[in-house]
Coordinates of C-alpha atoms in Angstrom, one line a residue:
M194 CA -16.4 -25.0 -8.9
R195 CA -14.5 -27.4 -6.6
Q196 CA -12.8 -25.7 -3.7
A197 CA -9.0 -25.9 -3.8
R198 CA -7.4 -28.1 -1.2
S199 CA -4.8 -26.7 1.1
L200 CA -1.2 -27.6 0.1
S201 CA -0.3 -27.8 3.8
S202 CA -3.0 -30.4 4.5
R203 CA -2.1 -32.5 1.4
L204 CA 1.6 -32.5 2.5
V205 CA 0.7 -33.6 6.0
V206 CA -1.6 -36.4 4.7
Y207 CA 1.2 -37.6 2.3
W208 CA 3.7 -37.4 5.2
V209 CA 1.5 -39.6 7.4
A210 CA 0.6 -42.0 4.6
F211 CA 4.2 -42.5 3.4
S212 CA 5.4 -42.8 7.0
L213 CA 2.9 -45.7 7.6
L214 CA 3.9 -47.3 4.3
A215 CA 7.6 -47.0 5.1
F216 CA 7.1 -48.4 8.7
F217 CA 5.4 -51.5 7.5
T218 CA 7.6 -52.1 4.4
V219 CA 11.0 -51.5 5.9
P220 CA 11.7 -55.2 6.3
V221 CA 11.1 -55.8 2.6
T222 CA 12.5 -52.6 1.1
V223 CA 15.6 -52.1 3.4
L224 CA 16.4 -55.0 5.6
V225 CA 16.1 -57.8 3.1
P226 CA 18.4 -56.2 0.6
L227 CA 20.9 -55.5 3.3
S228 CA 20.8 -59.1 4.4
A229 CA 20.9 -60.5 0.8
L230 CA 24.0 -58.3 0.0
G231 CA 25.7 -59.1 3.3
I232 CA 26.1 -55.4 4.2
E233 CA 27.2 -55.4 7.8
D234 CA 25.1 -57.5 10.2
L235 CA 22.2 -55.1 10.7
G236 CA 19.9 -56.5 8.1
Y237 CA 20.3 -60.1 9.1
V238 CA 19.9 -59.4 12.8
R239 CA 16.7 -57.4 12.1
L240 CA 15.3 -60.2 9.9
E241 CA 16.2 -62.9 12.4
G242 CA 14.6 -60.6 15.0
L243 CA 11.3 -61.1 13.2
T244 CA 11.9 -64.9 13.2
S245 CA 12.8 -64.8 16.9
K246 CA 9.6 -62.9 17.7
R247 CA 7.5 -65.5 16.0
A248 CA 9.4 -68.3 17.8
R249 CA 9.0 -66.7 21.2
V250 CA 5.2 -66.3 20.6
I251 CA 5.0 -70.0 19.8
L252 CA 7.1 -70.9 22.8
I253 CA 5.0 -68.8 25.2
S254 CA 1.8 -70.4 23.8
A255 CA 3.3 -73.8 24.7
L256 CA 3.9 -72.9 28.3
R257 CA 1.7 -74.9 30.7
K258 CA 1.2 -75.3 34.4
G259 CA 0.5 -78.7 35.9
P260 CA 0.3 -80.1 39.4
E261 CA 4.1 -80.3 39.6
G262 CA 4.7 -76.8 38.2
A263 CA 5.2 -75.2 34.8
Y264 CA 6.5 -77.0 31.8
V265 CA 6.9 -76.7 28.0
E266 CA 4.3 -78.7 26.0
M267 CA 5.1 -80.0 22.5
T268 CA 2.1 -78.3 20.8
D269 CA 1.3 -78.6 17.1
A270 CA 2.6 -75.1 16.4
L271 CA 5.9 -75.8 18.2
R272 CA 6.3 -79.1 16.4
A273 CA 5.6 -77.5 13.0
H274 CA 8.1 -74.7 13.8
I275 CA 10.8 -77.3 14.7
A276 CA 10.1 -79.1 11.4
R277 CA 10.6 -76.0 9.4
N278 CA 13.8 -75.1 11.4
P279 CA 15.8 -78.2 12.2
S280 CA 18.4 -76.1 14.1
F281 CA 15.8 -74.4 16.3
R282 CA 16.4 -74.6 20.0
Y283 CA 14.3 -73.2 22.8
A284 CA 14.3 -73.0 26.6
A285 CA 12.3 -71.4 29.5
F286 CA 12.9 -71.1 33.2
D287 CA 11.2 -69.7 36.2
A288 CA 12.1 -66.0 36.7
T289 CA 12.1 -66.3 40.5
S290 CA 13.7 -69.7 41.2
G291 CA 15.7 -70.1 38.0
V292 CA 14.4 -73.6 37.6
V293 CA 14.5 -74.8 34.0
L294 CA 11.1 -75.8 32.8
P295 CA 10.7 -79.4 31.6
G296 CA 10.7 -79.7 27.8
S297 CA 13.4 -77.0 27.5
D298 CA 16.9 -77.3 26.0
A299 CA 18.8 -77.3 29.3
A300 CA 22.1 -76.5 27.8
L301 CA 20.6 -73.4 26.1
A302 CA 19.0 -72.3 29.3
E303 CA 22.3 -72.5 31.2
Y304 CA 23.8 -69.7 29.0
F305 CA 21.3 -67.2 30.5
R306 CA 19.7 -68.6 33.6
A307 CA 22.1 -67.2 36.1
E308 CA 22.2 -63.7 34.5
M309 CA 18.4 -63.4 33.8
T310 CA 17.5 -64.2 37.3
L311 CA 19.6 -61.2 38.4
I312 CA 18.9 -58.9 35.5
E313 CA 15.6 -58.0 33.8
T314 CA 16.3 -58.7 30.1
Y315 CA 13.7 -57.1 27.8
G316 CA 15.4 -58.1 24.6
S317 CA 18.8 -59.5 23.7
T318 CA 20.0 -60.8 20.3
F319 CA 22.9 -63.2 20.5
H320 CA 25.0 -65.8 18.7
I321 CA 26.6 -68.8 20.4
V322 CA 30.3 -68.8 20.1
G323 CA 31.4 -72.0 18.4
D324 CA 28.2 -72.6 16.5
P325 CA 29.3 -73.6 13.0
N326 CA 26.4 -71.7 11.5
R327 CA 27.8 -68.2 11.6
K328 CA 24.4 -66.7 10.6
A329 CA 22.5 -68.3 13.5
R330 CA 20.9 -65.8 15.8
G331 CA 18.8 -66.0 18.9
S332 CA 16.9 -63.9 21.4
A333 CA 16.6 -64.0 25.2
R334 CA 13.8 -62.1 27.0
M335 CA 12.0 -62.0 30.3
V336 CA 8.2 -62.2 29.7
K337 CA 5.0 -62.1 31.8
T338 CA 2.4 -64.8 31.0
P339 CA -0.9 -65.7 32.6
I340 CA 0.9 -68.5 34.5
G341 CA 3.8 -66.4 35.7
R342 CA 7.0 -64.7 34.8
F343 CA 9.5 -66.7 32.8
G344 CA 12.8 -66.3 31.0
T345 CA 12.4 -67.3 27.4
I346 CA 15.3 -68.2 25.0
V347 CA 15.0 -69.1 21.3
Y348 CA 17.8 -69.8 18.9
G349 CA 18.7 -71.0 15.5
A350 CA 15.5 -70.4 13.6
D351 CA 15.8 -69.4 9.9
F352 CA 14.1 -66.4 8.4
H353 CA 11.0 -67.2 6.2
W354 CA 8.9 -64.7 4.2
D355 CA 5.8 -65.5 6.1
D356 CA 7.5 -64.2 9.2
L357 CA 6.8 -60.7 7.9
V358 CA 3.1 -61.4 7.8
F359 CA 3.2 -62.9 11.3
A360 CA 5.1 -59.9 12.7
L361 CA 2.7 -57.5 11.1
Y362 CA -0.3 -59.4 12.5
Y363 CA 1.1 -59.4 16.0
Y364 CA 2.2 -55.8 15.7
L365 CA -1.4 -54.5 15.1
T366 CA -2.3 -54.3 18.8
I367 CA -4.3 -51.6 20.5
P368 CA -1.3 -50.2 22.4
N369 CA 0.9 -50.2 19.3
L370 CA -1.7 -48.5 17.2
L371 CA -2.4 -45.9 19.9
A372 CA 1.3 -45.2 20.2
Y373 CA 1.8 -44.9 16.5
A374 CA -1.3 -42.7 16.2
L375 CA 0.2 -40.3 18.8
L376 CA 3.5 -40.3 17.0
C377 CA 1.7 -39.5 13.7
A378 CA -0.2 -36.7 15.4
A379 CA 3.0 -35.2 16.7
L380 CA 4.8 -35.6 13.3
S381 CA 1.8 -34.0 11.6
L382 CA 1.9 -31.0 13.8
V383 CA 5.6 -30.6 13.2
A384 CA 5.1 -31.1 9.4
L385 CA 2.2 -28.6 9.4
F386 CA 4.4 -26.0 11.2
V387 CA 7.3 -26.6 8.9
V388 CA 5.1 -26.4 5.8
R389 CA 3.4 -23.2 6.9
K390 CA 6.7 -21.6 7.8
S391 CA 8.1 -22.6 4.4
L392 CA 5.1 -21.1 2.6
Q393 CA 5.3 -17.7 4.3
P394 CA 7.5 -16.2 1.5
L395 CA 4.9 -17.5 -1.0
R396 CA 2.1 -15.8 0.9
A397 CA 4.1 -12.6 0.9
S398 CA 4.5 -12.9 -2.9
A399 CA 0.8 -13.5 -3.3
A400 CA 0.1 -10.3 -1.3
T401 CA 2.5 -8.4 -3.6
V402 CA 0.7 -9.7 -6.7
S403 CA -2.7 -8.7 -5.2
E404 CA -1.6 -5.1 -4.9
I405 CA -0.5 -4.8 -8.6
D406 CA -3.0 -3.0 -10.9
L407 CA -2.9 -1.0 -14.1
D408 CA -1.3 1.9 -12.2
S409 CA 1.5 -0.2 -10.8
L410 CA 2.4 -2.7 -13.6
D411 CA 6.0 -1.7 -13.2
R412 CA 6.2 -3.5 -9.8
R413 CA 7.7 -7.0 -9.7
V414 CA 7.5 -9.8 -7.2
P415 CA 10.9 -10.3 -5.5
V416 CA 12.4 -13.8 -5.6
E417 CA 14.8 -13.3 -2.7
G418 CA 14.1 -15.8 0.1
L419 CA 11.7 -17.9 -2.0
P420 CA 12.1 -21.7 -2.2
S421 CA 14.0 -22.6 -5.4
E422 CA 11.0 -24.7 -6.6
V423 CA 8.8 -21.6 -6.6
V424 CA 11.3 -19.2 -8.3
P425 CA 10.5 -20.4 -11.9
F426 CA 6.8 -19.7 -11.3
I427 CA 7.5 -16.2 -9.8
N428 CA 9.8 -15.5 -12.7
A429 CA 7.0 -16.4 -15.1
V430 CA 4.6 -14.2 -13.3
N431 CA 7.0 -11.3 -13.5
A432 CA 7.5 -11.9 -17.2
A433 CA 3.8 -11.9 -17.7
F434 CA 3.5 -8.6 -15.8
Q435 CA 6.2 -7.2 -18.1
R436 CA 4.3 -8.2 -21.2
V437 CA 1.1 -6.7 -19.9
D438 CA 3.0 -3.5 -18.9
D439 CA 4.4 -3.3 -22.4
G440 CA 1.0 -3.9 -24.0
V441 CA -0.7 -1.3 -21.9
A442 CA 2.0 1.2 -22.5
R443 CA 1.7 0.7 -26.3
Q444 CA -2.1 1.0 -26.0
R445 CA -1.8 4.3 -24.0
R446 CA 0.7 5.7 -26.5
F447 CA -1.6 4.8 -29.4
I448 CA -4.6 6.5 -27.7
A449 CA -2.6 9.6 -26.9
N450 CA -1.1 9.8 -30.4
S451 CA -4.5 9.3 -32.0
A452 CA -6.0 12.0 -29.9
H453 CA -3.2 14.3 -30.7
E454 CA -3.4 13.7 -34.4
L455 CA -7.2 14.4 -34.4
R456 CA -6.8 17.8 -32.8
T457 CA -5.8 19.4 -36.1
P458 CA -8.8 18.1 -38.1
I459 CA -11.1 19.1 -35.3
A460 CA -9.6 22.6 -35.2
I461 CA -10.0 22.9 -39.0
L462 CA -13.6 21.7 -38.7
R463 CA -14.4 24.3 -36.0
T464 CA -12.9 27.0 -38.2
R465 CA -15.0 26.0 -41.2
V466 CA -18.1 25.8 -39.0
D467 CA -17.4 29.4 -37.8
K468 CA -17.6 30.6 -41.4
L469 CA -21.1 29.4 -41.9
D470 CA -24.1 31.7 -41.6
E471 CA -25.7 31.9 -38.2
T472 CA -28.4 29.2 -38.2
E473 CA -29.6 26.5 -35.9
I474 CA -27.6 23.9 -37.8
K475 CA -24.4 26.0 -37.2
R476 CA -25.0 26.1 -33.5
E477 CA -25.6 22.4 -33.4
L478 CA -22.4 21.7 -35.4
K479 CA -20.4 24.0 -33.1
R480 CA -21.7 22.2 -30.0
D481 CA -20.9 18.8 -31.5
A482 CA -17.4 19.9 -32.5
Q483 CA -16.9 21.2 -29.0
R484 CA -18.0 17.8 -27.6
I485 CA -15.6 15.9 -29.8
Q486 CA -12.8 18.2 -28.9
T487 CA -13.6 17.8 -25.2
I488 CA -13.3 14.0 -25.5
L489 CA -10.0 14.3 -27.3
E490 CA -8.7 16.7 -24.7
Q491 CA -9.8 14.3 -22.0
L492 CA -7.9 11.4 -23.7
L493 CA -4.8 13.5 -23.9
V494 CA -5.1 14.6 -20.3
L495 CA -5.6 11.0 -19.2
A496 CA -2.5 9.9 -21.0
Q497 CA -0.5 12.7 -19.4
V498 CA -1.7 12.0 -15.9
E499 CA -0.9 8.3 -16.4
E500 CA 2.6 9.2 -17.6
R501 CA 3.1 11.4 -14.5
G502 CA 1.3 9.1 -12.1
A503 CA 4.5 8.0 -10.4
S504 CA 5.7 11.6 -9.9
P505 CA 6.4 12.2 -6.2
T506 CA 5.4 15.9 -6.5
V507 CA 1.9 17.0 -7.5
P508 CA 1.3 20.7 -8.0
E509 CA -1.1 22.7 -5.8
I510 CA -3.7 24.8 -7.6
D511 CA -6.6 27.1 -6.6
L512 CA -9.7 25.1 -7.3
G513 CA -12.0 28.1 -7.4
E514 CA -9.9 29.9 -10.0
T515 CA -9.7 26.8 -12.2
A516 CA -13.4 26.1 -12.1
L517 CA -14.2 29.8 -12.8
A518 CA -12.0 29.9 -15.8
V519 CA -13.7 26.8 -17.3
A520 CA -17.2 28.3 -16.6
A521 CA -16.2 31.6 -18.2
D522 CA -14.8 29.8 -21.3
Y523 CA -18.0 27.8 -21.8
T524 CA -20.4 30.7 -21.1
P525 CA -20.5 32.1 -24.8
L526 CA -21.4 28.6 -26.2
A527 CA -24.1 28.1 -23.5
L528 CA -25.6 31.6 -24.2
A529 CA -25.7 30.8 -27.9
H530 CA -27.9 27.8 -27.1
G531 CA -30.2 29.7 -24.7
R532 CA -28.6 28.6 -21.4
R533 CA -26.7 30.6 -18.7
I534 CA -23.8 29.6 -16.6
A535 CA -23.8 30.8 -12.9
F536 CA -20.7 30.5 -10.8
E537 CA -20.6 30.5 -7.0
G538 CA -17.1 30.6 -5.5
P539 CA -15.8 30.0 -2.0
A540 CA -15.2 32.8 0.5
R541 CA -11.4 32.1 0.4
P542 CA -9.1 30.2 -1.9
V543 CA -9.4 26.4 -1.9
I544 CA -6.0 24.9 -2.6
V545 CA -6.0 21.3 -3.8
K546 CA -3.4 18.8 -5.2
G547 CA -3.8 18.1 -8.9
Y548 CA -2.9 19.1 -12.5
Q549 CA -4.8 22.1 -13.7
W550 CA -5.3 20.9 -17.2
A551 CA -6.7 17.6 -15.8
I552 CA -9.2 19.4 -13.5
E553 CA -10.2 21.7 -16.3
S554 CA -10.9 18.7 -18.5
V555 CA -13.2 17.0 -16.0
V556 CA -15.1 20.3 -15.1
T557 CA -15.5 21.0 -18.8
N558 CA -17.1 17.6 -19.4
L559 CA -19.5 18.1 -16.6
I560 CA -20.5 21.6 -17.7
E561 CA -21.1 20.4 -21.3
N562 CA -23.3 17.6 -20.0
A563 CA -25.2 19.9 -17.7
A564 CA -25.7 22.5 -20.5
R565 CA -27.2 19.8 -22.8
A566 CA -29.5 18.6 -20.0
E567 CA -30.6 22.1 -18.8
P568 CA -33.9 23.2 -20.3
E569 CA -33.7 26.2 -22.6
G570 CA -33.7 29.4 -20.7
G571 CA -32.3 27.7 -17.6
T572 CA -29.1 28.2 -15.6
V573 CA -26.3 25.7 -15.0
I574 CA -24.7 26.4 -11.6
V575 CA -21.0 25.7 -11.0
R576 CA -20.3 25.9 -7.3
V577 CA -16.9 25.5 -5.5
L578 CA -17.2 24.6 -1.8
A579 CA -14.7 25.1 1.0
N580 CA -14.3 21.3 1.5
A581 CA -12.5 21.0 -2.0
T582 CA -15.7 20.0 -3.8
V583 CA -17.0 21.2 -7.1
E584 CA -20.7 21.0 -7.9
V585 CA -22.2 21.2 -11.4
V586 CA -26.0 21.5 -11.1
D587 CA -28.6 21.3 -13.8
H588 CA -32.4 21.2 -13.7
G589 CA -33.1 18.7 -16.4
E590 CA -34.5 15.2 -16.3
G591 CA -31.9 14.0 -13.8
V592 CA -30.4 10.6 -13.4
E593 CA -32.4 7.7 -12.1
P594 CA -30.9 6.0 -9.0
A595 CA -30.5 2.7 -10.8
H596 CA -28.3 4.5 -13.4
R597 CA -26.1 6.6 -11.1
E598 CA -23.2 4.1 -11.3
M599 CA -23.9 2.9 -14.8
I600 CA -23.4 6.3 -16.4
F601 CA -19.7 6.2 -15.5
E602 CA -19.3 2.9 -17.5
P603 CA -17.7 3.3 -21.0
F604 CA -20.1 3.6 -23.9
W605 CA -23.2 3.5 -21.6
R606 CA -26.1 5.6 -22.9
K607 CA -29.7 5.6 -21.6
S608 CA -31.0 5.6 -25.1
E609 CA -29.5 5.0 -28.5
T610 CA -31.4 8.0 -29.8
R611 CA -29.5 10.3 -27.5
P612 CA -26.4 12.0 -29.0
G613 CA -22.9 11.2 -27.5
T614 CA -20.5 8.3 -27.3
G615 CA -20.8 7.4 -23.6
L616 CA -17.1 8.0 -23.0
G617 CA -17.0 11.4 -21.4
L618 CA -18.1 10.4 -17.9
A619 CA -16.1 7.2 -18.0
I620 CA -12.9 9.2 -18.8
A621 CA -13.9 11.8 -16.1
R622 CA -14.1 9.1 -13.4
E623 CA -10.8 7.6 -14.6
L624 CA -9.2 11.0 -14.4
M625 CA -10.6 11.6 -10.9
T626 CA -9.2 8.3 -9.8
K627 CA -5.8 9.2 -11.1
L628 CA -6.0 12.5 -9.2
H629 CA -7.0 10.5 -6.0
G630 CA -10.4 12.2 -6.0
R631 CA -14.0 11.1 -6.5
V632 CA -17.0 11.9 -8.7
W633 CA -20.6 11.0 -8.2
V634 CA -24.1 12.2 -9.1
E635 CA -27.1 13.1 -6.9
E636 CA -30.5 14.5 -7.5
T637 CA -30.9 18.3 -7.7
P638 CA -33.6 19.5 -5.3
G639 CA -36.7 20.3 -7.4
G640 CA -35.4 18.0 -10.3
G641 CA -32.2 17.6 -12.2
A642 CA -28.8 16.2 -11.6
T643 CA -26.0 17.4 -9.4
F644 CA -22.5 16.1 -10.2
R645 CA -19.9 16.5 -7.5
L646 CA -16.1 16.3 -7.7
A647 CA -14.1 15.8 -4.5
F648 CA -10.4 16.6 -4.5
P649 CA -7.6 16.0 -2.0
T650 CA -6.6 19.3 -0.3
A651 CA -3.1 20.6 -0.2
D652 CA -2.7 19.8 3.5
S653 CA -4.5 16.4 3.5
D654 CA -4.8 13.3 1.3
E655 CA -8.4 12.7 2.4
V656 CA -11.3 13.5 0.1
L657 CA -15.0 14.0 0.8
T658 CA -16.7 10.7 1.4
R659 CA -20.2 11.9 2.0
P660 CA -22.3 14.1 -0.4
A661 CA -21.6 17.8 0.2
Q662 CA -24.4 20.0 1.5
T663 CA -25.4 22.9 -0.6
A664 CA -25.7 25.1 2.5
D665 CA -21.9 24.9 2.9
A666 CA -21.3 27.2 0.0

């Protein structure tokens, strides 16, 4: 997949590219229309400035130095320029002595000679009063040449389109390019700073979006302070979150309603199974009905926890009493299948944050799984530790290390021949996540699986992050 380019870098590149384009096309795109429309004098002066620059270059190239001093030679370029511009006049004089160079228009030189010997003129656009051509413009400038410093004056040349090409050619010098490169670098840094500053609200919005999950679909991205160009996109994102929130809410209501509706048929089924004669089939049916009821209860509990997830107050319960009640309720069913349930409680009450019916649901699921895995005649141990951890220990086949995360995925089963839907542990992990707790599995010393549940205590939001040690009981 092609890596996305930075918006900041693209904007800076576009800025520099269009700046260069604008710089080199201003005479055509701006000054020519101004001159053609006669708007003020700015356009015409700037266009004539291009012509004057070309005329000055031609004049400087015609300067010569002979035995009697400097003079202006009628070169081919100068002759051609005069032919194209019949009103063209030119003059040059020595910057030190003020002597007009032979070949110059003496009358034109007299306008500036006295002033330019006293004042360094680096550029002056002018019009001679009384000239019948009101559009005529000229330029006077002191220049340094290989044969000395001279005052140069050009006047009366008309603008031609190839003057633009000439100006561009003579503009592309090393000093000019270096100066413009430095200017572009400075402008790029300014543009980069402005763009990054402008995109800060968008980055804040991205951070808000990254924090939204299925438990916080009611959150929305604020549009205050965002650029107006981005607001429609953020509004669309908020609308999409609203649609997802509505869809998830409908799905949760459907699951909760379905689980609730199935409770009555399951209760009827268990009643009818109880009326059967005591046989192995009856015991299997009772265990299967219990498993179905546990899953339904888990779905109902999950729906209730999700509904109350935003509640600021979570009740505090005694973890030992809750686990003991579940172990006691399941003991008759375990004994009927040739297994025992042993409970090991803490020395003093362990108070945790959570909903009792949610914790009972998770512990029930783990005890059922352990009872199925425990060999006949064995004992399932339910242990509550002082660090707010519940252990459910069996001595069956255990869980392979490669499967210890996969078993919590929905519908995962090690073998299709094994009974079950693969939903119980997935719902258990989801419930523990809603309760801000953790569930994981380890190997029982000597063989088997030990499932551990870690809960936040009443005086702390932290839960156990390392496997609990059995010796802590």
